[in-house]
Coordinates of C-alpha atoms and ligand atoms in Angstrom, one line a residue:
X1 CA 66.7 72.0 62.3
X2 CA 67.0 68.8 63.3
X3 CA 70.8 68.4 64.0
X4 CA 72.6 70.3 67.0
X5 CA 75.0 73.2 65.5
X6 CA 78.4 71.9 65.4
X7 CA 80.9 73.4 67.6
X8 CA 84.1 72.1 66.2
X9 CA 86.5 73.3 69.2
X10 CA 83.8 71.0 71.6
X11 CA 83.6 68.0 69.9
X12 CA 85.3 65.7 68.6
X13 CA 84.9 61.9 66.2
X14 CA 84.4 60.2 69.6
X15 CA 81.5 62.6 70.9
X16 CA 80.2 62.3 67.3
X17 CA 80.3 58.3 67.9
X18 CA 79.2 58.7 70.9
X19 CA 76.2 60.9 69.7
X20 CA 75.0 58.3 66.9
X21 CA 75.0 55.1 69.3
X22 CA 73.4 57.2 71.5
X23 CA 70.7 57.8 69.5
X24 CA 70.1 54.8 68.3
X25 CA 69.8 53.5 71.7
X26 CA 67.0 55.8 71.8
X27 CA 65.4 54.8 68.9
X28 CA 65.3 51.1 69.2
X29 CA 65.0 50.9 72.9
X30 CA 63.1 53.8 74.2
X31 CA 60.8 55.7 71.6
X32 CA 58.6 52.6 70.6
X33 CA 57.5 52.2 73.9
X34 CA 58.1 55.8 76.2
X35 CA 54.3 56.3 75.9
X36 CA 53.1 53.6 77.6
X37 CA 56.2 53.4 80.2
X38 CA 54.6 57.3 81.2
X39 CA 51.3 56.6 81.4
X40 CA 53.0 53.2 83.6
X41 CA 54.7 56.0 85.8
X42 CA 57.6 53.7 85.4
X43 CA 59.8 51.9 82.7
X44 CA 61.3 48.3 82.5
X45 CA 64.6 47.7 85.2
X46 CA 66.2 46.1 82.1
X47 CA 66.9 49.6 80.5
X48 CA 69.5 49.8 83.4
X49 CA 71.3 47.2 82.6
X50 CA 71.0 47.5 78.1
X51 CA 72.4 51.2 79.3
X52 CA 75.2 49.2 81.6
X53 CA 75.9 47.0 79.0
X54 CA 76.2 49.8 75.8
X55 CA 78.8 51.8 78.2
X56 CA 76.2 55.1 79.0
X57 CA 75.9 54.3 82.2
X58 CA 79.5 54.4 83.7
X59 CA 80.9 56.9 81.1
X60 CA 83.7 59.6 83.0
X61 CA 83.8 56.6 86.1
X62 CA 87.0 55.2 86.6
X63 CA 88.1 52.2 84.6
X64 CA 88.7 51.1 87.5
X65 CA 85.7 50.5 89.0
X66 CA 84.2 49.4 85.6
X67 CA 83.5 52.8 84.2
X68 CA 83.9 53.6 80.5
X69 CA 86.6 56.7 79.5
X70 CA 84.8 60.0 78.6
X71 CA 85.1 64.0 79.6
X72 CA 82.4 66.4 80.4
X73 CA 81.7 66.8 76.1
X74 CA 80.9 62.8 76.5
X75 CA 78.5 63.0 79.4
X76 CA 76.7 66.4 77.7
X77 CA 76.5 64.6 74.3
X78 CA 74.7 61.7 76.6
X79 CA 72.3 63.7 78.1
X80 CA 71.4 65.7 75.4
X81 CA 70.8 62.2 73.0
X82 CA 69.1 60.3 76.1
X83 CA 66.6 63.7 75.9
X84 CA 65.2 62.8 72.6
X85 CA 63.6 59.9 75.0
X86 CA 61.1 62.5 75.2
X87 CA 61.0 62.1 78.5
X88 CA 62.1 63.6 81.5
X89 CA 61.4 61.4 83.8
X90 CA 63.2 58.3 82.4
X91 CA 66.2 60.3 81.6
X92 CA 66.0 62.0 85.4
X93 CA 65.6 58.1 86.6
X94 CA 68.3 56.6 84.3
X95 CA 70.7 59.5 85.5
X96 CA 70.3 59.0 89.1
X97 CA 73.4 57.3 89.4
X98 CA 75.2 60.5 88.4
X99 CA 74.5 62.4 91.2
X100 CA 74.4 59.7 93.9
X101 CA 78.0 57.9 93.0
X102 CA 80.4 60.6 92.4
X103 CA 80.8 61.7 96.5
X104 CA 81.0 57.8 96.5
X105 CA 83.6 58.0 93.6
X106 CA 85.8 60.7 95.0
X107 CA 85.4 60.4 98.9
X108 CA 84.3 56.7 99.6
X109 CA 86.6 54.2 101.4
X110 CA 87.7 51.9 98.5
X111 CA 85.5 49.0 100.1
X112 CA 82.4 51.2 99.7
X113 CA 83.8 52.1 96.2
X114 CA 84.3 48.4 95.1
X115 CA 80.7 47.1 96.3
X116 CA 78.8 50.0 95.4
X117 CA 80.0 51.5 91.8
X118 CA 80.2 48.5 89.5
X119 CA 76.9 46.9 90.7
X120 CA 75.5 50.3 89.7
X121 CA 76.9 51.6 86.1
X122 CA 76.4 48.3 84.9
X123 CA 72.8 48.3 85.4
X124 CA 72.3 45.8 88.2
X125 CA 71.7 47.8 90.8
X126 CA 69.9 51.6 90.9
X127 CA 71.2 54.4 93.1
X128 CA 69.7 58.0 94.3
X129 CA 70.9 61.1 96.0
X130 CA 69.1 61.9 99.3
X131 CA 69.3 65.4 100.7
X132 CA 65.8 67.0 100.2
X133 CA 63.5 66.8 104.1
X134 CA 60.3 67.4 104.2
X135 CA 61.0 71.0 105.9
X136 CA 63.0 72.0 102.8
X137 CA 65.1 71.2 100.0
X138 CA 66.6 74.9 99.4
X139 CA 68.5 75.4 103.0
X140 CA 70.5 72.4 102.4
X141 CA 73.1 73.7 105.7
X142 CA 69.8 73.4 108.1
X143 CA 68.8 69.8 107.3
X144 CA 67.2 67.6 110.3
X145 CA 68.2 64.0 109.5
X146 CA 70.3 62.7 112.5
X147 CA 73.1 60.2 112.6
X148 CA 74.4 59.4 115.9
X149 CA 77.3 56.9 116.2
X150 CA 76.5 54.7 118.5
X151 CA 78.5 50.8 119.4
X152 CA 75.8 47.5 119.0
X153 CA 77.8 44.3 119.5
X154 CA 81.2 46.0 119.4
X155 CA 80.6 47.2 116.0
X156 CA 80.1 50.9 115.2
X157 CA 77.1 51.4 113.8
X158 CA 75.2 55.1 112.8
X159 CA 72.0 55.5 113.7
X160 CA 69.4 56.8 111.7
X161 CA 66.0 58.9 112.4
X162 CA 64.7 61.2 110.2
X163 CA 63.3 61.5 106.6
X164 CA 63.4 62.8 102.9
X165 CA 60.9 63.5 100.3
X166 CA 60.8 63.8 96.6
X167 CA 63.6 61.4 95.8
X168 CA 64.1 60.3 92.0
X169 CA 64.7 56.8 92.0
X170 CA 63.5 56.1 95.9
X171 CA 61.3 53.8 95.6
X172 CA 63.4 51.4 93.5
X173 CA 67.0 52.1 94.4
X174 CA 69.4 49.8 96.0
X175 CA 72.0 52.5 97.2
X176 CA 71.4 55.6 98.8
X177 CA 73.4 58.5 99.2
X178 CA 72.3 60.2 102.1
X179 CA 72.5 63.6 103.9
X180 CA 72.4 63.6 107.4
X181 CA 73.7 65.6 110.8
X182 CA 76.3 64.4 112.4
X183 CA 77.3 66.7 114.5
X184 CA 76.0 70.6 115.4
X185 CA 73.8 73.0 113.7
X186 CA 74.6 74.4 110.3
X187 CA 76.7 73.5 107.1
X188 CA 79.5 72.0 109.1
X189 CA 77.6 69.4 110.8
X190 CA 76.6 67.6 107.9
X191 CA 77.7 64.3 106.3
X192 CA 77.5 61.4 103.5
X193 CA 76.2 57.9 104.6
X194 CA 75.7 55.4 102.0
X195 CA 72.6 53.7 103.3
X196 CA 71.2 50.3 101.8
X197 CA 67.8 49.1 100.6
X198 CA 67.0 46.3 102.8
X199 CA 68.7 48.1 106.2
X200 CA 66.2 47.6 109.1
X201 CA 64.5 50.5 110.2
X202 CA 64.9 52.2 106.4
X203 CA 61.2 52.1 104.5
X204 CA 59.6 53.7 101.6
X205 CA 56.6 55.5 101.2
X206 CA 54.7 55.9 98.4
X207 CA 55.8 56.9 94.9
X208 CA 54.5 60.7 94.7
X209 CA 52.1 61.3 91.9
X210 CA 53.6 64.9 89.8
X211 CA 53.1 67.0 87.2
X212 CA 55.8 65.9 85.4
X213 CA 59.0 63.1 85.0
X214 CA 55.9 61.0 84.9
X215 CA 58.1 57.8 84.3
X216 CA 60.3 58.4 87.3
X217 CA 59.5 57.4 90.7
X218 CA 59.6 60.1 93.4
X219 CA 59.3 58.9 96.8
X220 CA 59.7 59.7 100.7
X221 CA 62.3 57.9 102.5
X222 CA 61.9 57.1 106.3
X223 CA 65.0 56.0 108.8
X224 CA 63.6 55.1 112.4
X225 CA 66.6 53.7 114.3
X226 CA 68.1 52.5 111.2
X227 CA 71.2 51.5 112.3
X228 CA 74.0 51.8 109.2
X229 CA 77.7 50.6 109.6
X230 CA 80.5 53.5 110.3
X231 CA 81.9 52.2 107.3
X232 CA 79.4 53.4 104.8
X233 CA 80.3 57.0 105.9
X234 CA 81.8 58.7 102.7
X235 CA 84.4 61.0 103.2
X236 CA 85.7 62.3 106.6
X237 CA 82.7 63.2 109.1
X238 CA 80.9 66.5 109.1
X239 CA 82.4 67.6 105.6
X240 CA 79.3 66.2 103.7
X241 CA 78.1 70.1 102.7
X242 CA 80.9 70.0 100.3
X243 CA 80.9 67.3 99.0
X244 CA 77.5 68.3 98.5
X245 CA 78.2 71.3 97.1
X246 CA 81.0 70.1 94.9
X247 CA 78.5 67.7 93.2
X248 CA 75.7 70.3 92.5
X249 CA 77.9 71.8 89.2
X250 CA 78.0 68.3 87.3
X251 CA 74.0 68.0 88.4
X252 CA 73.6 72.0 87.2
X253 CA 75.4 71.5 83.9
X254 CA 73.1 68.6 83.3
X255 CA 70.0 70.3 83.7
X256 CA 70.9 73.1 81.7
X257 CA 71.4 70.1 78.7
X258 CA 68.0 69.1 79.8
X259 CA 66.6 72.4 79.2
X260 CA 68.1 72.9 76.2
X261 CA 67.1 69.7 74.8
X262 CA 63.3 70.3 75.5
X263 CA 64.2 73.6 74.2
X264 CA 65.7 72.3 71.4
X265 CA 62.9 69.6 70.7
X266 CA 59.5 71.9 71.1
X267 CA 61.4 74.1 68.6
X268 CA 61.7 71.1 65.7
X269 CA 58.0 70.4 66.5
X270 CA 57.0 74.1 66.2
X271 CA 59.3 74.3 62.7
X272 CA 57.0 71.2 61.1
X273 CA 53.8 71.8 62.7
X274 CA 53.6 75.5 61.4
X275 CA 54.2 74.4 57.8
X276 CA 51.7 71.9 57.5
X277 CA 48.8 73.6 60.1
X278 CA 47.1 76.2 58.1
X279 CA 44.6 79.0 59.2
X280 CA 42.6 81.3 57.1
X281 CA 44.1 79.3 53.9
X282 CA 47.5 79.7 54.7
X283 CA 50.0 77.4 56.7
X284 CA 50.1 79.1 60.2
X285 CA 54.4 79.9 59.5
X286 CA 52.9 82.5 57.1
X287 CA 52.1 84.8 60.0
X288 CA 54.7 87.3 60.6
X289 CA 53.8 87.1 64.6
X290 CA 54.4 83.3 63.8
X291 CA 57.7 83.4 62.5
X292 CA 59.1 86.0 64.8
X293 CA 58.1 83.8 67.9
X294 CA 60.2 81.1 65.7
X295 CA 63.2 83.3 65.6
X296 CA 63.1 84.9 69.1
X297 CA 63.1 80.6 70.0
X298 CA 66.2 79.9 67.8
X299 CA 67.9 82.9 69.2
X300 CA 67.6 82.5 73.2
X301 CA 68.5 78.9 72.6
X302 CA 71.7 79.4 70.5
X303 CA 72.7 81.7 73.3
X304 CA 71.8 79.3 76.0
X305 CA 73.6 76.7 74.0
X306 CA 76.9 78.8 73.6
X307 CA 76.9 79.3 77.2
X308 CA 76.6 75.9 78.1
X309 CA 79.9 75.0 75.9
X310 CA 81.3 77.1 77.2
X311 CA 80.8 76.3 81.3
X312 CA 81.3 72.6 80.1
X313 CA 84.8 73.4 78.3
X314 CA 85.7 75.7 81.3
X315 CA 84.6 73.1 83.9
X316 CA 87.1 70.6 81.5
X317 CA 89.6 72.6 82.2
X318 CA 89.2 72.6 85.9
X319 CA 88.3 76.4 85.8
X320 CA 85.6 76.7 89.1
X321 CA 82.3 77.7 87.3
X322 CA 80.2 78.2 90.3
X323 CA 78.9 81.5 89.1
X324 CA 78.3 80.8 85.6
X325 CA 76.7 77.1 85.7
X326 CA 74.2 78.3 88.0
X327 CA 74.1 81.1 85.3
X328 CA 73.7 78.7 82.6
X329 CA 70.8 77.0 84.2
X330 CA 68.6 80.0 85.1
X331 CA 69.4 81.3 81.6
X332 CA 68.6 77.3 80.1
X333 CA 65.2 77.4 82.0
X334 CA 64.4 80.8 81.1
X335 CA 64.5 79.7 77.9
X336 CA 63.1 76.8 77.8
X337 CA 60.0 78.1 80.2
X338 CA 59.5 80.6 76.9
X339 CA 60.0 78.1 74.2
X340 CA 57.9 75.4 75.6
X341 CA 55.0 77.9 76.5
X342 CA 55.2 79.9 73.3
X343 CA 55.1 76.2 71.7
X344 CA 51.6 74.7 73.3
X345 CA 50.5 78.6 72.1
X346 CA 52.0 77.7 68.7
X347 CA 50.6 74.0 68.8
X348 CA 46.6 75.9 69.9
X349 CA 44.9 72.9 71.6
X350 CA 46.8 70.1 69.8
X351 CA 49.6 71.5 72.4
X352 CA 47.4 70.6 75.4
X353 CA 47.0 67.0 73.9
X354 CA 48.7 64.0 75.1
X355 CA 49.0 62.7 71.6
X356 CA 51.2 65.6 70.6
X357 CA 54.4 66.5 70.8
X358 CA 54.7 69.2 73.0
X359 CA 52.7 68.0 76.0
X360 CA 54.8 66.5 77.9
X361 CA 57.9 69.2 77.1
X362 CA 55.6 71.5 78.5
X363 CA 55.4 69.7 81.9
X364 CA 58.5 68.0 82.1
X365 CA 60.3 71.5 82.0
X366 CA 58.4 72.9 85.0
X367 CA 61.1 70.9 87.0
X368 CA 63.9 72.6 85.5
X369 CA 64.3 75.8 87.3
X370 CA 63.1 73.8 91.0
X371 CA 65.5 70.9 90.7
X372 CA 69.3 71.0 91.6
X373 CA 68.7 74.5 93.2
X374 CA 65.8 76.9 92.8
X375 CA 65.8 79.5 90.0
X376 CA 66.2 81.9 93.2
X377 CA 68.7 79.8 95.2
X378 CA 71.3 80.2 91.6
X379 CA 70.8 83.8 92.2
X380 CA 71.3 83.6 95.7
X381 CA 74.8 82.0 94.6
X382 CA 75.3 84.3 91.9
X383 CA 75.0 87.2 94.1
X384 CA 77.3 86.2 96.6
X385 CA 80.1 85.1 93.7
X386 CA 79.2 88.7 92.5
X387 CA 80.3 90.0 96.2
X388 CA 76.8 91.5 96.2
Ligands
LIG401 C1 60.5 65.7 90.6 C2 61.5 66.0 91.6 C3 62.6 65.3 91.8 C4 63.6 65.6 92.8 N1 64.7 64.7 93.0 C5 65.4 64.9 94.1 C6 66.5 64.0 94.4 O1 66.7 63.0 93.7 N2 67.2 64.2 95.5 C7 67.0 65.3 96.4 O2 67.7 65.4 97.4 N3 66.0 66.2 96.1 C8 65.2 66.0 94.9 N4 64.3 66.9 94.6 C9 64.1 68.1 95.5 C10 64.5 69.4 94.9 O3 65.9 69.5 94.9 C11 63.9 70.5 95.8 O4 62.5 70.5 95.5 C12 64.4 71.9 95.5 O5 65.8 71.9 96.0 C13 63.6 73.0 96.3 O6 63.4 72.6 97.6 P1 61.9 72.7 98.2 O7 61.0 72.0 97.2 O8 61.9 72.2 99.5 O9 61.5 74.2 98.1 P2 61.9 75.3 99.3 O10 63.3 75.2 99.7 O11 60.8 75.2 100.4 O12 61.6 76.7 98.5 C14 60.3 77.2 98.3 C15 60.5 78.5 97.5 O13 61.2 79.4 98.2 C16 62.3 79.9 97.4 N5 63.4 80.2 98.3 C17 63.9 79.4 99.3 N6 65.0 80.0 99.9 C18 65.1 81.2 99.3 C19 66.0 82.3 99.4 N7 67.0 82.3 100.3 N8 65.8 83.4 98.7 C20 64.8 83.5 97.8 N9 63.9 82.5 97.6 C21 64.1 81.4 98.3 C22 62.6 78.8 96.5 O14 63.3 79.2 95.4 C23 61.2 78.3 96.2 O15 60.7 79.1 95.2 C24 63.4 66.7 93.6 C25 62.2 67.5 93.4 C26 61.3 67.2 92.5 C27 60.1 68.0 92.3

């Protein structure tokens, strides 16, 4: 129970050596110290740049711009080793990058590209996705943010007022990749600025204190008359929603390897602790009730697995899985809001401990089903794919 199930038609000996360095990575640079860099709320800016420098960082970039060769298999093998972290928070920190580059990647000028993408996958420099306002995350087409274009100097500039909450990686990123309303109401008034740390009239707030991703910061942004330079627009103006849009499914697919991960490791607790805890003079895996919780686990998250493959070999294939990788996550956090439950029950109070293993599973996966799109906002989309 302690290796993934081998899906031969998904992976191949460079996911597999992908997978082992991967996991050592873990080992020697993460696990001996993830329990203080939680209770830090943060973790050392180095870890960027030993994840530039191993390759994780820029894998499926362009070569081009300093990335390192890979396909979806190699970014899920990633995720899912960078999980065994244990923490959430660190891999949701680490991974920024990977939802705030790609619009950058596929719609930035190649000046924007150049100065943006390989100060980031090498680890020098951190970068975050901005969309979420503090009047919603959900109704992404009815965001508030305004850029006006206006001429300072002879130079067109756009400039800023507005503000977003609960960014990962906002208080210490460099590059933003922001939301904002260029031009009228709704979806198609929306677009991508790339907006620096440093710009005048851009601050910080404070890093929000949460249930859970302890060791990632999660912060407000502010932009009072920030002026930002026409150049950093990405893409063409007031076609940001789809580009917005288009970069949800990578994000969706990610999450559902998060879930099943935390899935994957309360279930490898639960399989050792109920061997050696014992009750009445028996190990607790005795009980019938026990072992049937086990199974009914195992089961939901081989299914949940499957599926995943299955989007991600689909997604390879350039086959649009809008319907199903929004399926895959709600079905992913289903699971995983069963399995990490049923394992604090499993663990009795030792679950509730901070010195035990299932802890911070438990709290980290409460993010799951909120995070890239609501449980209700997938079935929103599912509906409509449905023509319901
Ligand atoms: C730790 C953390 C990290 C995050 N990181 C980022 C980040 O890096 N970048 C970023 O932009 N955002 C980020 N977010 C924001 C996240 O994407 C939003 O929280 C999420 O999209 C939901 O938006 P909301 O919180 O405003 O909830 P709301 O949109 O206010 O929704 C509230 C409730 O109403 C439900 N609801 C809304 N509309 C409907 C509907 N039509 N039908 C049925 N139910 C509906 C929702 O499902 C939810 O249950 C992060 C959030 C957290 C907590």
């Amino acid at each position: 129970m302690t290796e993934k199930t081998p899906l031969p038609p998904f992976f191949d000996e460079t996911h597999d050596a992908l997978r082992a360095s991967v996991r050592r990575f873990v080992e020697q640079e993460i696990l001996p110290h993830v329990d203080d860099w939680e209770e830090q709320n943060s973790f050392p800016r180095e870890l960027y740049q030993k994840a530039g420098q191993a390759g994780f960082l820029g894998l499926g970039f362009p070569e081009a711009l300093g990335g390192t060769p890979g396909d979806v298999f190699h970014k899920l093998v990633f995720s899912e080793e960078i999980m065994r972290s244990t923490s959430g928070g660190l891999v949701a920190s680490l991974g920024s990058l990977d939802i705030a580059l790609p619009p950058i990647v596929k719609w930035g000028s190649l000046a924007l590209k150049e100065r943006v993408v390989p100060a980031v996958i090498s680890g020098e420099k951190i970068a975050a996705l901005a969309i979420t306002e503090p009047s919603g995350g959900s109704d992404v087409a009815n965001i508030k943010t305004r850029a006006e274009k206006v001429t300072v100097d002879g130079k067109q500039y756009y400039k800023v007022n507005g503000s977003k909450t609960f960014i990962t990686s906002g208080m210490r990123a460099d590059y933003y990749t922001v939301a904002v309303r260029t031009g009228g109401e709704g979806y198609g008034g929306i677009s991508l600025l790339m907006i620096e740390k440093g710009t005048p009239g851009f601050t910080t707030g404070r890093n929000l204190k949460k249930m859970c991703w302890w060791a990632s910061d999660t912060a407000e942004l502010f932009f009072e008359d920030c002026l930002v330079p026409a150049e950093n627009l990405i893409g063409v103006e007031n076609t940001g929603f789809f580009a917005i849009m288009a970069n949800f499914q990578s994000e969706r697919l990610m999450l559902t390897s998060m879930a099943n991960m935390t899935s994957q490791m309360a279930l490898e607790a639960c399989m050792s602790y109920v061997k050696e805890r014992e009750t009445f003079g028996r190990p607790i895996g005795k009980y019938q009730v026990i072992k049937h919780k086990l199974v009914e686990m195992a089961t939901r998250l081989e299914v949940s697995n499957t599926m995943m493959y299955q989007v991600a070999a689909n997604m390879q294939n350039g086959v649009d899985q809008v319907k199903q990788v929004s399926m895959a996550k709600n079905f992913a956090t289903d699971t995983s809001d069963f399995i990490t439950y049923e394992a604090v029950q499993i663990f009795g109070g030792m679950g509730l401990m901070r010195e035990g293993p299932v802890d911070r599973l438990y709290r980290d996966n409460r993010i799951l089903s909120i995070g890239g799109g609501t449980r209700e906002i997938m079935n929103e989309i599912i509906s409509k794919q449905m023509g319901l």
